[in-house]
Amino acid sequence: MQPINSNEPLDEIRQGEVTLLENGPTPRGDKKLYLESYGCQMNFSDSEVVASILATDGYQTTRNIEDADLVLINTCSIRDNAEQRVRKRLTEFKSLKKNNPELVVGILGCMAERLKKNLLEEEHLVDLVAGPDAYRDLPNLLNEVGTGQRAVNVLLSREETYADITPVRLDQGGISAFVTIMRGCDNMCSFCVVPFTRGRERSRNPHTIVEECRELFKNGYREVTLLGQNVDSYRWNLTSKGAIIEPNEATVNFAQLLIMVAGVSPELRVRFSTSHPKDMTDEVLHAIADHHNICNYIHLPVQSGNSQVLERMNRGYSREWYLNRIEAIHRIIPNCAISTDIISGFCGETEEEHQSTIELMKEVCFDYAYMFKYSERPKTLAERKFEDDVPEEVKGRRLTEIIELQTGHSLLKNQRQIGQIQEILVEGPSRRSDDQFCGRNSQNSMVVFDKKTAVKGSYVFVKIVDCTSATLMGELVENKNSEHP
Ligand code: SAH
Ligand code: SF4
Ligand code: F3S
């Protein structure tokens, strides 16, 4: 999940103090939890579920690790370097534990699931290991630790969606929130560890999703990002829960869910991540085109521009299929931004195959891309079937070529917006100056502008006057008020 706005592993550290929603659990007791999250948006979203479960168990979150009674790290396994970062971070906890022998250290998330109890053997200071489907069990696991044992629960579930848990929102500025709509993944992309760490795909009851979004809106949030590894295969069978309805209304698919969430309020922006090229339907594209508050932005990971490589990756589509989906987006949604993920140096990738990725990038001209060197992951199809045979320096050189090309494309795409007047949701102060606000346009570009009369959490119109490859600079258009996003 992306820098907090799509489905790219951002390897960023996030922690936060609890901001309680009106109906969120109120922490009882004075135990302090320090929670650090790595990886994709799904992990950040899960951390909010964990904070909620532990608030009910008497833990308040703290930003200050020195104050903590419990330190939890929500981890990522997507590439080897994501795991190495966590290992390094664990060594930094040694001195903490020396100063406070009572301190409990737990590992959550994908590394916990992948390595299971081996983590306890490999990392001596770890007291607790809990996989992504085991968070309801955290209070019990902590009790076990309290009796001097080390505790592990890495059971994966076919049903768990934490649908009834109101997440405690951690440090998101109170404007934009992640809402998990499904868990797990049933695809078997040959490079990917996620099906092993997150288990089988399951969708969450749409009524609980809409209810969560309604609550968020009531609490001042103005944007939700619906999260799943492959949102296009979202499917909820209403009849399975005993509801009596017409047969043709028996299921809710992703397009229908989008429309349900968009119906919460025209002032609530709806985003989602991640779409899968093999499953993205025109029905979803029409839902976006027909609803002003469903944002004109699609993250559609291509991984490679070469059909043979895509076959080895087991992605379930060809280059032609992908380009057809791009064409459909442009045809159905005028002015839709598209971003992607690309892997360089996958098993057996020839120079020619790499060139077809470069050519595809030139053809599509993505607004943004998340680009990675292939990292072999244990137990995956690729590890068992293919040799990781592209030398490290070749992977690196190809990645540099991809990044350089993309930086040019991002700049070009931003330059084309200069002169436009765009509707921006004001997220909060910009990082650079207290006199400036930042916010996103529908296409997900970050726009920075002088505050003037703008108010956080409102929609404003901004004229784009300048840009870099990463940010648009604008000027508030003060006499134009937005009635809806
Ligand atoms: N579910 C999303 C992606 C989840 S992982 C999807 O299907 O697109 C996010 C991105 O990490 C992937 O899109 C891929 O580009 C990258 N990635 C996954 N496994 C990787 C690996 N073994 N090495 C390098 N990059 C990887
Ligand atoms: Fe991994 Fe593929 Fe599932 Fe995405 S769709 S999480 S890349 S297996
Ligand atoms: Fe996300 Fe990393 Fe797990 S990308 S699903 S936290 S392996």
Short mmCIF file of C-alpha atoms and ligand atoms in Angstrom, two decimals:
data_model
loop_
_atom_site.label_atom_id
_atom_site.label_comp_id
_atom_site.label_asym_id
_atom_site.label_seq_id
_atom_site.Cartn_x
_atom_site.Cartn_y
_atom_site.Cartn_z
CA MET A 1 0.00 0.00 0.00
CA GLN A 2 1.19 3.64 -0.66
CA PRO A 3 2.44 6.58 1.46
CA ILE A 4 -0.67 6.32 3.50
CA ASN A 5 -2.92 6.56 0.48
CA SER A 6 -2.96 3.29 -1.39
CA ASN A 7 -1.76 -0.23 -1.24
CA GLU A 8 1.99 0.04 -1.17
CA PRO A 9 4.30 -0.99 1.63
CA LEU A 10 5.68 2.33 2.77
CA ASP A 11 8.05 1.10 5.43
CA GLU A 12 7.17 4.15 7.42
CA ILE A 13 6.94 4.31 11.17
CA ARG A 14 3.71 5.56 12.64
CA GLN A 15 2.61 5.81 16.15
CA GLY A 16 0.09 7.93 17.84
CA GLU A 17 -1.92 8.95 20.78
CA VAL A 18 -5.47 7.80 20.96
CA THR A 19 -8.08 10.05 19.45
CA LEU A 20 -11.31 8.60 20.65
CA LEU A 21 -14.37 8.52 18.49
CA GLU A 22 -17.62 9.20 20.30
CA ASN A 23 -18.54 5.55 20.32
CA GLY A 24 -15.00 4.22 20.56
CA PRO A 25 -13.98 2.32 23.66
CA THR A 26 -12.76 4.46 26.53
CA PRO A 27 -9.53 3.16 28.00
CA ARG A 28 -9.85 2.03 31.58
CA GLY A 29 -6.77 1.90 33.73
CA ASP A 30 -3.45 3.58 33.23
CA LYS A 31 -1.33 1.05 31.38
CA LYS A 32 0.57 2.56 28.47
CA LEU A 33 0.85 1.09 25.00
CA TYR A 34 3.44 2.17 22.45
CA LEU A 35 2.44 0.93 19.00
CA GLU A 36 4.65 1.15 15.94
CA SER A 37 3.47 0.10 12.48
CA TYR A 38 5.38 -0.88 9.37
CA GLY A 39 4.15 -1.91 5.95
CA CYS A 40 0.96 -1.21 4.10
CA GLN A 41 -2.17 0.72 4.96
CA MET A 42 -3.82 -2.52 6.01
CA ASN A 43 -1.30 -2.75 8.84
CA PHE A 44 -2.00 0.83 9.91
CA SER A 45 -5.68 0.06 9.85
CA ASP A 46 -5.09 -3.11 11.89
CA SER A 47 -3.11 -1.11 14.45
CA GLU A 48 -6.25 0.95 15.02
CA VAL A 49 -8.18 -2.25 15.70
CA VAL A 50 -5.43 -3.37 18.10
CA ALA A 51 -5.53 -0.01 19.91
CA SER A 52 -9.29 -0.41 20.25
CA ILE A 53 -9.09 -3.97 21.64
CA LEU A 54 -6.41 -2.94 24.11
CA ALA A 55 -8.25 0.25 25.12
CA THR A 56 -11.01 -2.05 26.36
CA ASP A 57 -8.30 -3.92 28.26
CA GLY A 58 -7.10 -0.76 30.00
CA TYR A 59 -4.29 0.46 27.73
CA GLN A 60 -3.85 4.03 26.59
CA THR A 61 -1.48 4.71 23.70
CA THR A 62 1.56 6.86 24.21
CA ARG A 63 4.00 8.48 21.81
CA ASN A 64 6.78 8.17 24.31
CA ILE A 65 8.34 4.73 24.26
CA GLU A 66 10.06 5.38 27.60
CA ASP A 67 6.62 5.56 29.28
CA ALA A 68 5.35 2.31 27.84
CA ASP A 69 4.36 -0.84 29.75
CA LEU A 70 3.73 -2.58 26.45
CA VAL A 71 5.55 -2.10 23.14
CA LEU A 72 3.94 -3.63 20.06
CA ILE A 73 5.41 -3.61 16.56
CA ASN A 74 3.06 -4.31 13.70
CA THR A 75 5.36 -5.77 11.07
CA CYS A 76 5.65 -6.32 7.31
CA SER A 77 7.21 -9.21 5.37
CA ILE A 78 6.70 -8.03 1.82
CA ARG A 79 10.43 -7.67 1.06
CA ASP A 80 13.48 -8.78 2.96
CA ASN A 81 14.48 -5.20 3.81
CA ALA A 82 11.09 -4.64 5.51
CA GLU A 83 11.93 -7.51 7.88
CA GLN A 84 15.51 -6.35 8.39
CA ARG A 85 14.26 -2.96 9.53
CA VAL A 86 12.16 -4.54 12.24
CA ARG A 87 15.06 -6.77 13.36
CA LYS A 88 17.23 -3.68 13.68
CA ARG A 89 14.52 -1.86 15.61
CA LEU A 90 14.29 -4.80 18.02
CA THR A 91 17.96 -4.49 18.91
CA GLU A 92 17.25 -0.89 19.93
CA PHE A 93 14.71 -2.17 22.47
CA LYS A 94 17.37 -4.09 24.41
CA SER A 95 18.37 -1.10 26.50
CA LEU A 96 14.71 -0.25 27.16
CA LYS A 97 14.13 -3.68 28.58
CA LYS A 98 17.29 -3.42 30.66
CA ASN A 99 15.97 -0.23 32.25
CA ASN A 100 12.49 -1.66 32.69
CA PRO A 101 12.50 -5.47 33.09
CA GLU A 102 8.68 -5.43 33.40
CA LEU A 103 8.34 -4.07 29.86
CA VAL A 104 6.42 -6.40 27.51
CA VAL A 105 7.47 -6.50 23.85
CA GLY A 106 5.18 -8.02 21.23
CA ILE A 107 5.40 -8.62 17.50
CA LEU A 108 2.20 -8.37 15.46
CA GLY A 109 1.37 -8.58 11.78
CA CYS A 110 2.88 -10.31 8.80
CA MET A 111 6.32 -11.15 10.24
CA ALA A 112 4.62 -12.66 13.28
CA GLU A 113 2.51 -14.81 10.98
CA ARG A 114 5.41 -15.80 8.74
CA LEU A 115 7.91 -16.70 11.44
CA LYS A 116 5.53 -17.85 14.17
CA LYS A 117 7.21 -19.16 17.33
CA ASN A 118 10.62 -19.11 15.62
CA LEU A 119 10.52 -15.39 16.36
CA LEU A 120 10.70 -16.17 20.07
CA GLU A 121 13.81 -18.28 19.49
CA GLU A 122 15.44 -15.74 17.20
CA GLU A 123 14.57 -12.60 19.15
CA HIS A 124 15.05 -13.19 22.86
CA LEU A 125 13.48 -10.00 24.07
CA VAL A 126 10.14 -10.75 22.43
CA ASP A 127 7.40 -11.87 24.86
CA LEU A 128 4.44 -12.11 22.55
CA VAL A 129 3.72 -13.01 18.91
CA ALA A 130 0.28 -12.43 17.37
CA GLY A 131 -0.73 -12.85 13.73
CA PRO A 132 -3.21 -10.60 11.85
CA ASP A 133 -6.26 -12.71 12.73
CA ALA A 134 -5.40 -13.13 16.42
CA TYR A 135 -5.83 -9.60 17.77
CA ARG A 136 -8.99 -10.36 19.74
CA ASP A 137 -6.85 -12.76 21.73
CA LEU A 138 -4.34 -10.06 22.77
CA PRO A 139 -5.79 -9.57 26.29
CA ASN A 140 -5.47 -13.34 26.92
CA LEU A 141 -1.98 -13.44 25.47
CA LEU A 142 -0.99 -10.55 27.73
CA ASN A 143 -2.37 -12.44 30.72
CA GLU A 144 -0.19 -15.40 29.77
CA VAL A 145 2.82 -13.11 29.57
CA GLY A 146 1.80 -11.75 32.99
CA THR A 147 2.23 -15.24 34.43
CA GLY A 148 5.78 -15.42 33.15
CA GLN A 149 5.19 -17.30 29.90
CA ARG A 150 5.86 -16.26 26.36
CA ALA A 151 2.66 -16.21 24.29
CA VAL A 152 1.94 -17.01 20.64
CA ASN A 153 -1.25 -16.98 18.56
CA VAL A 154 -0.80 -17.14 14.80
CA LEU A 155 -4.02 -18.91 13.86
CA LEU A 156 -5.44 -17.65 10.60
CA SER A 157 -9.20 -17.44 10.26
CA ARG A 158 -11.63 -17.81 7.37
CA GLU A 159 -14.13 -15.46 8.98
CA GLU A 160 -12.42 -12.81 11.10
CA THR A 161 -13.02 -9.28 9.77
CA TYR A 162 -13.13 -7.38 13.08
CA ALA A 163 -16.43 -6.05 11.70
CA ASP A 164 -17.85 -5.16 15.11
CA ILE A 165 -14.75 -3.36 16.41
CA THR A 166 -14.70 0.42 16.25
CA PRO A 167 -11.09 1.27 15.48
CA VAL A 168 -9.36 3.87 17.62
CA ARG A 169 -8.08 6.43 15.11
CA LEU A 170 -4.36 6.97 15.53
CA ASP A 171 -2.86 10.28 14.51
CA GLN A 172 -4.53 10.81 11.15
CA GLY A 173 -5.46 14.44 11.56
CA GLY A 174 -9.12 13.57 11.87
CA ILE A 175 -9.96 14.14 8.19
CA SER A 176 -9.03 10.98 6.33
CA ALA A 177 -9.46 7.41 7.60
CA PHE A 178 -8.80 3.88 6.41
CA VAL A 179 -11.67 1.43 6.48
CA THR A 180 -10.85 -2.24 5.94
CA ILE A 181 -13.49 -3.91 3.75
CA MET A 182 -11.87 -7.31 3.33
CA ARG A 183 -8.94 -9.33 4.60
CA GLY A 184 -6.55 -11.89 3.16
CA CYS A 185 -5.89 -12.71 -0.48
CA ASP A 186 -6.82 -15.71 -2.63
CA ASN A 187 -4.51 -14.79 -5.50
CA MET A 188 -1.24 -16.53 -5.71
CA CYS A 189 1.05 -14.01 -7.36
CA SER A 190 4.24 -16.03 -7.42
CA PHE A 191 6.42 -13.31 -5.81
CA CYS A 192 4.08 -12.48 -2.97
CA VAL A 193 4.09 -13.48 0.68
CA VAL A 194 0.71 -11.91 1.54
CA PRO A 195 -1.45 -15.02 1.01
CA PHE A 196 0.78 -16.78 3.55
CA THR A 197 0.75 -13.98 6.11
CA ARG A 198 -2.86 -12.88 5.79
CA GLY A 199 -4.67 -16.06 4.88
CA ARG A 200 -7.81 -16.60 2.83
CA GLU A 201 -9.80 -13.76 1.38
CA ARG A 202 -12.97 -12.77 3.21
CA SER A 203 -15.26 -9.77 2.83
CA ARG A 204 -16.71 -7.71 5.64
CA ASN A 205 -20.43 -7.15 6.13
CA PRO A 206 -21.28 -4.04 4.02
CA HIS A 207 -23.66 -2.67 6.63
CA THR A 208 -20.87 -2.50 9.22
CA ILE A 209 -18.68 -0.75 6.63
CA VAL A 210 -21.32 1.87 5.88
CA GLU A 211 -22.02 2.31 9.59
CA GLU A 212 -18.30 2.88 10.30
CA CYS A 213 -18.14 5.46 7.50
CA ARG A 214 -21.26 7.19 8.81
CA GLU A 215 -19.71 7.43 12.28
CA LEU A 216 -16.50 8.80 10.81
CA PHE A 217 -18.45 11.46 8.93
CA LYS A 218 -20.34 12.38 12.09
CA ASN A 219 -16.98 12.79 13.82
CA GLY A 220 -15.69 15.24 11.23
CA TYR A 221 -13.92 12.90 8.82
CA ARG A 222 -14.34 13.84 5.19
CA GLU A 223 -12.51 11.03 3.38
CA VAL A 224 -12.42 7.26 3.66
CA THR A 225 -10.09 4.86 1.87
CA LEU A 226 -11.61 1.40 1.54
CA LEU A 227 -8.87 -1.19 1.94
CA GLY A 228 -8.37 -4.69 0.61
CA GLN A 229 -5.59 -6.56 -1.20
CA ASN A 230 -7.91 -6.99 -4.17
CA VAL A 231 -10.96 -4.79 -3.67
CA ASP A 232 -12.49 -5.87 -6.98
CA SER A 233 -13.20 -9.32 -5.62
CA TYR A 234 -15.15 -7.90 -2.67
CA ARG A 235 -18.36 -9.90 -2.40
CA TRP A 236 -20.83 -10.22 0.44
CA ASN A 237 -23.57 -12.76 0.35
CA LEU A 238 -26.49 -11.15 2.16
CA THR A 239 -28.56 -14.31 2.29
CA SER A 240 -25.85 -16.18 4.17
CA LYS A 241 -26.70 -14.11 7.23
CA GLY A 242 -30.38 -14.99 7.08
CA ALA A 243 -31.66 -11.81 5.44
CA ILE A 244 -34.80 -12.23 3.33
CA ILE A 245 -34.26 -10.42 0.06
CA GLU A 246 -34.82 -10.74 -3.66
CA PRO A 247 -32.42 -13.20 -5.35
CA ASN A 248 -31.00 -10.51 -7.63
CA GLU A 249 -30.08 -8.47 -4.57
CA ALA A 250 -28.49 -11.40 -2.82
CA THR A 251 -24.92 -10.17 -3.12
CA VAL A 252 -23.12 -6.87 -2.76
CA ASN A 253 -20.16 -6.50 -5.10
CA PHE A 254 -17.45 -3.84 -4.95
CA ALA A 255 -19.19 -1.39 -7.31
CA GLN A 256 -22.35 -1.63 -5.22
CA LEU A 257 -20.38 -1.19 -1.99
CA LEU A 258 -18.71 1.94 -3.40
CA ILE A 259 -22.13 3.40 -4.18
CA MET A 260 -23.43 2.50 -0.71
CA VAL A 261 -20.47 4.27 0.93
CA ALA A 262 -20.74 7.25 -1.42
CA GLY A 263 -24.35 7.57 -0.24
CA VAL A 264 -23.25 8.35 3.33
CA SER A 265 -22.83 12.01 2.31
CA PRO A 266 -21.89 13.90 -0.85
CA GLU A 267 -19.29 15.58 1.38
CA LEU A 268 -17.52 12.31 2.16
CA ARG A 269 -14.83 11.49 -0.37
CA VAL A 270 -14.41 7.81 -1.14
CA ARG A 271 -11.08 6.26 -2.20
CA PHE A 272 -10.04 2.64 -2.39
CA SER A 273 -7.00 0.44 -2.73
CA THR A 274 -5.93 -1.90 -4.28
CA SER A 275 -7.55 -2.74 -7.60
CA HIS A 276 -6.41 -5.81 -9.48
CA PRO A 277 -6.18 -5.51 -13.28
CA LYS A 278 -7.59 -8.99 -13.81
CA ASP A 279 -10.74 -8.24 -11.79
CA MET A 280 -11.43 -4.52 -12.26
CA THR A 281 -14.83 -4.24 -13.95
CA ASP A 282 -16.41 -1.48 -16.04
CA GLU A 283 -19.18 -1.46 -13.42
CA VAL A 284 -16.66 -0.10 -10.88
CA LEU A 285 -15.48 2.50 -13.40
CA HIS A 286 -19.07 3.62 -14.02
CA ALA A 287 -19.66 3.89 -10.27
CA ILE A 288 -16.68 6.26 -10.09
CA ALA A 289 -17.79 8.27 -13.13
CA ASP A 290 -21.35 8.61 -11.82
CA HIS A 291 -20.49 9.78 -8.30
CA HIS A 292 -18.72 13.07 -7.74
CA ASN A 293 -17.48 12.01 -4.31
CA ILE A 294 -15.86 8.75 -5.48
CA CYS A 295 -12.41 10.06 -6.34
CA ASN A 296 -10.98 9.97 -9.84
CA TYR A 297 -7.95 7.95 -8.90
CA ILE A 298 -7.11 4.29 -9.42
CA HIS A 299 -4.08 2.44 -8.15
CA LEU A 300 -3.67 -0.40 -10.64
CA PRO A 301 -0.43 -2.35 -10.05
CA VAL A 302 1.00 -3.66 -13.32
CA GLN A 303 4.20 -5.27 -11.87
CA SER A 304 5.67 -5.81 -15.36
CA GLY A 305 4.93 -4.72 -18.91
CA ASN A 306 5.81 -8.09 -20.39
CA SER A 307 3.27 -10.89 -20.81
CA GLN A 308 5.80 -13.70 -20.25
CA VAL A 309 6.96 -12.12 -17.00
CA LEU A 310 3.33 -11.58 -15.95
CA GLU A 311 2.73 -15.27 -16.65
CA ARG A 312 5.68 -16.26 -14.44
CA MET A 313 4.34 -13.86 -11.81
CA ASN A 314 0.98 -15.65 -12.04
CA ARG A 315 -0.82 -12.32 -12.22
CA GLY A 316 -3.69 -13.62 -14.35
CA TYR A 317 -3.51 -10.96 -17.10
CA SER A 318 -1.37 -10.05 -20.10
CA ARG A 319 0.13 -6.75 -21.21
CA GLU A 320 -2.76 -6.37 -23.70
CA TRP A 321 -5.36 -7.00 -21.01
CA TYR A 322 -3.75 -4.38 -18.77
CA LEU A 323 -3.67 -1.82 -21.58
CA ASN A 324 -7.33 -2.56 -22.31
CA ARG A 325 -8.17 -1.76 -18.67
CA ILE A 326 -6.24 1.53 -18.96
CA GLU A 327 -8.19 2.35 -22.11
CA ALA A 328 -11.47 1.59 -20.28
CA ILE A 329 -10.50 3.93 -17.42
CA HIS A 330 -9.80 6.80 -19.85
CA ARG A 331 -12.99 6.10 -21.80
CA ILE A 332 -15.33 5.89 -18.81
CA ILE A 333 -13.73 8.36 -16.37
CA PRO A 334 -12.38 11.49 -18.03
CA ASN A 335 -9.55 12.98 -15.96
CA CYS A 336 -8.77 9.91 -13.87
CA ALA A 337 -5.29 9.63 -12.35
CA ILE A 338 -3.64 6.22 -12.46
CA SER A 339 -0.77 4.95 -10.35
CA THR A 340 0.94 1.58 -10.34
CA ASP A 341 3.45 -0.78 -8.72
CA ILE A 342 6.41 -2.15 -10.67
CA ILE A 343 8.91 -4.86 -9.72
CA SER A 344 12.33 -4.86 -11.40
CA GLY A 345 14.45 -7.95 -11.90
CA PHE A 346 11.90 -10.69 -11.32
CA CYS A 347 13.17 -14.26 -11.91
CA GLY A 348 14.44 -14.74 -15.45
CA GLU A 349 13.70 -11.14 -16.53
CA THR A 350 15.68 -10.46 -19.72
CA GLU A 351 16.81 -7.06 -20.95
CA GLU A 352 14.10 -7.23 -23.59
CA GLU A 353 11.42 -8.02 -21.01
CA HIS A 354 12.61 -5.10 -18.91
CA GLN A 355 12.38 -2.89 -22.02
CA SER A 356 8.73 -3.86 -22.44
CA THR A 357 8.06 -2.49 -18.95
CA ILE A 358 9.77 0.77 -19.99
CA GLU A 359 7.68 0.87 -23.18
CA LEU A 360 4.46 0.23 -21.27
CA MET A 361 5.32 3.06 -18.87
CA LYS A 362 5.82 5.38 -21.86
CA GLU A 363 2.52 4.29 -23.32
CA VAL A 364 0.49 4.75 -20.14
CA CYS A 365 2.39 7.67 -18.56
CA PHE A 366 1.40 6.87 -14.97
CA ASP A 367 0.73 9.76 -12.61
CA TYR A 368 2.66 7.98 -9.90
CA ALA A 369 4.40 4.65 -9.28
CA TYR A 370 5.78 2.59 -6.41
CA MET A 371 8.84 0.78 -7.67
CA PHE A 372 10.70 -2.12 -6.10
CA LYS A 373 13.58 -4.51 -6.69
CA TYR A 374 12.42 -8.11 -6.62
CA SER A 375 13.07 -9.70 -3.25
CA GLU A 376 12.66 -13.46 -3.00
CA ARG A 377 10.29 -14.53 -0.22
CA PRO A 378 10.36 -17.94 1.43
CA LYS A 379 7.60 -20.44 0.52
CA THR A 380 6.27 -18.39 -2.40
CA LEU A 381 5.63 -20.04 -5.77
CA ALA A 382 8.55 -18.13 -7.29
CA GLU A 383 10.93 -19.32 -4.60
CA ARG A 384 9.94 -22.92 -5.26
CA LYS A 385 9.75 -22.77 -9.05
CA PHE A 386 12.23 -20.20 -10.35
CA GLU A 387 15.73 -19.05 -9.72
CA ASP A 388 16.28 -15.52 -8.40
CA ASP A 389 18.84 -15.13 -11.17
CA VAL A 390 18.94 -11.43 -12.06
CA PRO A 391 22.12 -10.08 -10.46
CA GLU A 392 21.63 -7.45 -7.76
CA GLU A 393 23.38 -4.73 -9.79
CA VAL A 394 21.18 -5.45 -12.83
CA LYS A 395 18.05 -5.26 -10.67
CA GLY A 396 19.37 -1.95 -9.31
CA ARG A 397 20.18 -0.51 -12.71
CA ARG A 398 16.79 -1.47 -14.12
CA LEU A 399 15.06 0.01 -11.08
CA THR A 400 16.98 3.27 -11.54
CA GLU A 401 15.86 3.44 -15.17
CA ILE A 402 12.27 2.86 -14.12
CA ILE A 403 12.43 5.47 -11.35
CA GLU A 404 14.04 8.10 -13.59
CA LEU A 405 11.42 7.60 -16.28
CA GLN A 406 8.61 7.78 -13.73
CA THR A 407 9.94 10.95 -12.09
CA GLY A 408 9.80 12.61 -15.52
CA HIS A 409 6.25 11.37 -16.07
CA SER A 410 5.10 12.53 -12.62
CA LEU A 411 6.53 15.99 -13.32
CA LEU A 412 4.89 16.10 -16.75
CA LYS A 413 1.53 15.07 -15.31
CA ASN A 414 1.79 17.76 -12.63
CA GLN A 415 2.89 20.45 -15.10
CA ARG A 416 -0.22 19.76 -17.17
CA GLN A 417 -2.34 20.79 -14.18
CA ILE A 418 -0.85 24.28 -13.91
CA GLY A 419 -3.57 26.86 -14.55
CA GLN A 420 -6.43 24.55 -13.51
CA ILE A 421 -8.83 25.38 -10.68
CA GLN A 422 -9.25 22.27 -8.55
CA GLU A 423 -11.38 21.22 -5.62
CA ILE A 424 -9.22 20.34 -2.61
CA LEU A 425 -10.10 18.73 0.70
CA VAL A 426 -8.07 20.65 3.31
CA GLU A 427 -6.19 18.05 5.39
CA GLY A 428 -4.15 20.30 7.68
CA PRO A 429 -1.00 22.42 7.92
CA SER A 430 1.67 21.71 5.32
CA ARG A 431 4.91 20.18 6.53
CA ARG A 432 6.96 23.14 5.41
CA SER A 433 5.07 26.09 6.86
CA ASP A 434 2.39 26.84 9.44
CA ASP A 435 1.05 29.51 7.10
CA GLN A 436 0.21 26.91 4.50
CA PHE A 437 -2.35 24.14 4.23
CA CYS A 438 -2.07 20.95 2.27
CA GLY A 439 -4.79 18.79 0.83
CA ARG A 440 -5.50 16.49 -2.08
CA ASN A 441 -7.40 16.92 -5.30
CA SER A 442 -9.72 14.17 -6.48
CA GLN A 443 -6.80 12.66 -8.44
CA ASN A 444 -4.85 12.21 -5.19
CA SER A 445 -2.13 14.83 -5.91
CA MET A 446 -0.98 16.75 -2.87
CA VAL A 447 -1.57 20.51 -3.21
CA VAL A 448 0.04 23.14 -0.96
CA PHE A 449 -1.36 26.67 -0.67
CA ASP A 450 -1.43 29.72 1.65
CA LYS A 451 -4.10 29.29 4.33
CA LYS A 452 -5.91 32.62 4.03
CA THR A 453 -9.58 31.91 4.82
CA ALA A 454 -9.44 28.13 4.31
CA VAL A 455 -10.57 25.81 7.12
CA LYS A 456 -9.26 22.32 7.86
CA GLY A 457 -11.72 19.63 6.82
CA SER A 458 -13.53 21.84 4.28
CA TYR A 459 -13.52 21.77 0.50
CA VAL A 460 -11.91 24.74 -1.23
CA PHE A 461 -11.02 25.71 -4.78
CA VAL A 462 -7.36 26.26 -5.52
CA LYS A 463 -5.69 27.51 -8.69
CA ILE A 464 -2.57 25.49 -9.50
CA VAL A 465 0.36 27.84 -10.17
CA ASP A 466 3.51 25.70 -9.90
CA CYS A 467 4.71 22.16 -9.20
CA THR A 468 7.49 19.69 -8.54
CA SER A 469 7.27 16.02 -9.52
CA ALA A 470 5.74 15.31 -6.09
CA THR A 471 3.61 18.33 -5.17
CA LEU A 472 1.36 20.96 -6.71
CA MET A 473 1.53 24.55 -5.47
CA GLY A 474 -1.67 26.57 -5.58
CA GLU A 475 -3.50 29.74 -4.62
CA LEU A 476 -6.81 29.76 -2.83
CA VAL A 477 -9.69 30.98 -4.98
CA GLU A 478 -11.56 32.72 -2.17
CA ASN A 479 -14.79 33.75 -3.84
CA LYS A 480 -15.67 30.28 -5.06
CA ASN A 481 -17.40 28.13 -2.46
CA SER A 482 -17.86 24.46 -2.84
CA GLU A 483 -21.23 23.00 -1.95
CA HIS A 484 -20.21 19.42 -2.38
CA PRO A 485 -16.93 17.63 -3.18
N1 SAH B 1 -2.43 -6.56 -3.30
C1 SAH B 1 -1.69 -5.64 -4.02
C2 SAH B 1 -0.25 -5.49 -3.63
C3 SAH B 1 0.20 -5.80 -2.26
S1 SAH B 1 1.92 -5.73 -2.00
C4 SAH B 1 -1.72 -6.04 -5.47
O1 SAH B 1 -2.06 -7.13 -5.83
O2 SAH B 1 -1.32 -5.26 -6.27
C5 SAH B 1 2.38 -4.18 -2.69
C6 SAH B 1 3.40 -4.26 -3.76
O3 SAH B 1 4.62 -4.77 -3.27
C7 SAH B 1 3.05 -5.17 -4.91
O4 SAH B 1 2.17 -4.58 -5.80
C8 SAH B 1 4.40 -5.45 -5.53
O5 SAH B 1 4.73 -4.48 -6.49
C9 SAH B 1 5.35 -5.32 -4.35
N2 SAH B 1 5.89 -6.63 -3.96
C10 SAH B 1 5.20 -7.68 -3.49
N3 SAH B 1 6.02 -8.73 -3.28
C11 SAH B 1 7.27 -8.33 -3.64
C12 SAH B 1 8.54 -8.97 -3.66
N4 SAH B 1 8.70 -10.24 -3.29
N5 SAH B 1 9.61 -8.25 -4.09
C13 SAH B 1 9.45 -6.96 -4.47
N6 SAH B 1 8.28 -6.32 -4.47
C14 SAH B 1 7.18 -6.99 -4.06
FE1 SF4 B 2 0.02 -10.41 -3.24
FE2 SF4 B 2 -1.06 -10.79 -5.61
FE3 SF4 B 2 -2.57 -10.94 -3.43
FE4 SF4 B 2 -1.62 -8.58 -4.24
S1 SF4 B 2 -3.07 -9.88 -5.35
S2 SF4 B 2 -1.61 -9.38 -2.17
S3 SF4 B 2 0.37 -9.12 -5.06
S4 SF4 B 2 -0.91 -12.33 -3.99
FE1 F3S B 3 0.97 -5.34 4.16
FE2 F3S B 3 3.49 -6.00 4.37
FE3 F3S B 3 1.68 -7.61 5.27
S1 F3S B 3 2.56 -5.05 2.65
S2 F3S B 3 -0.12 -7.25 4.04
S3 F3S B 3 2.11 -5.54 6.00
S4 F3S B 3 3.51 -8.20 4.20
#
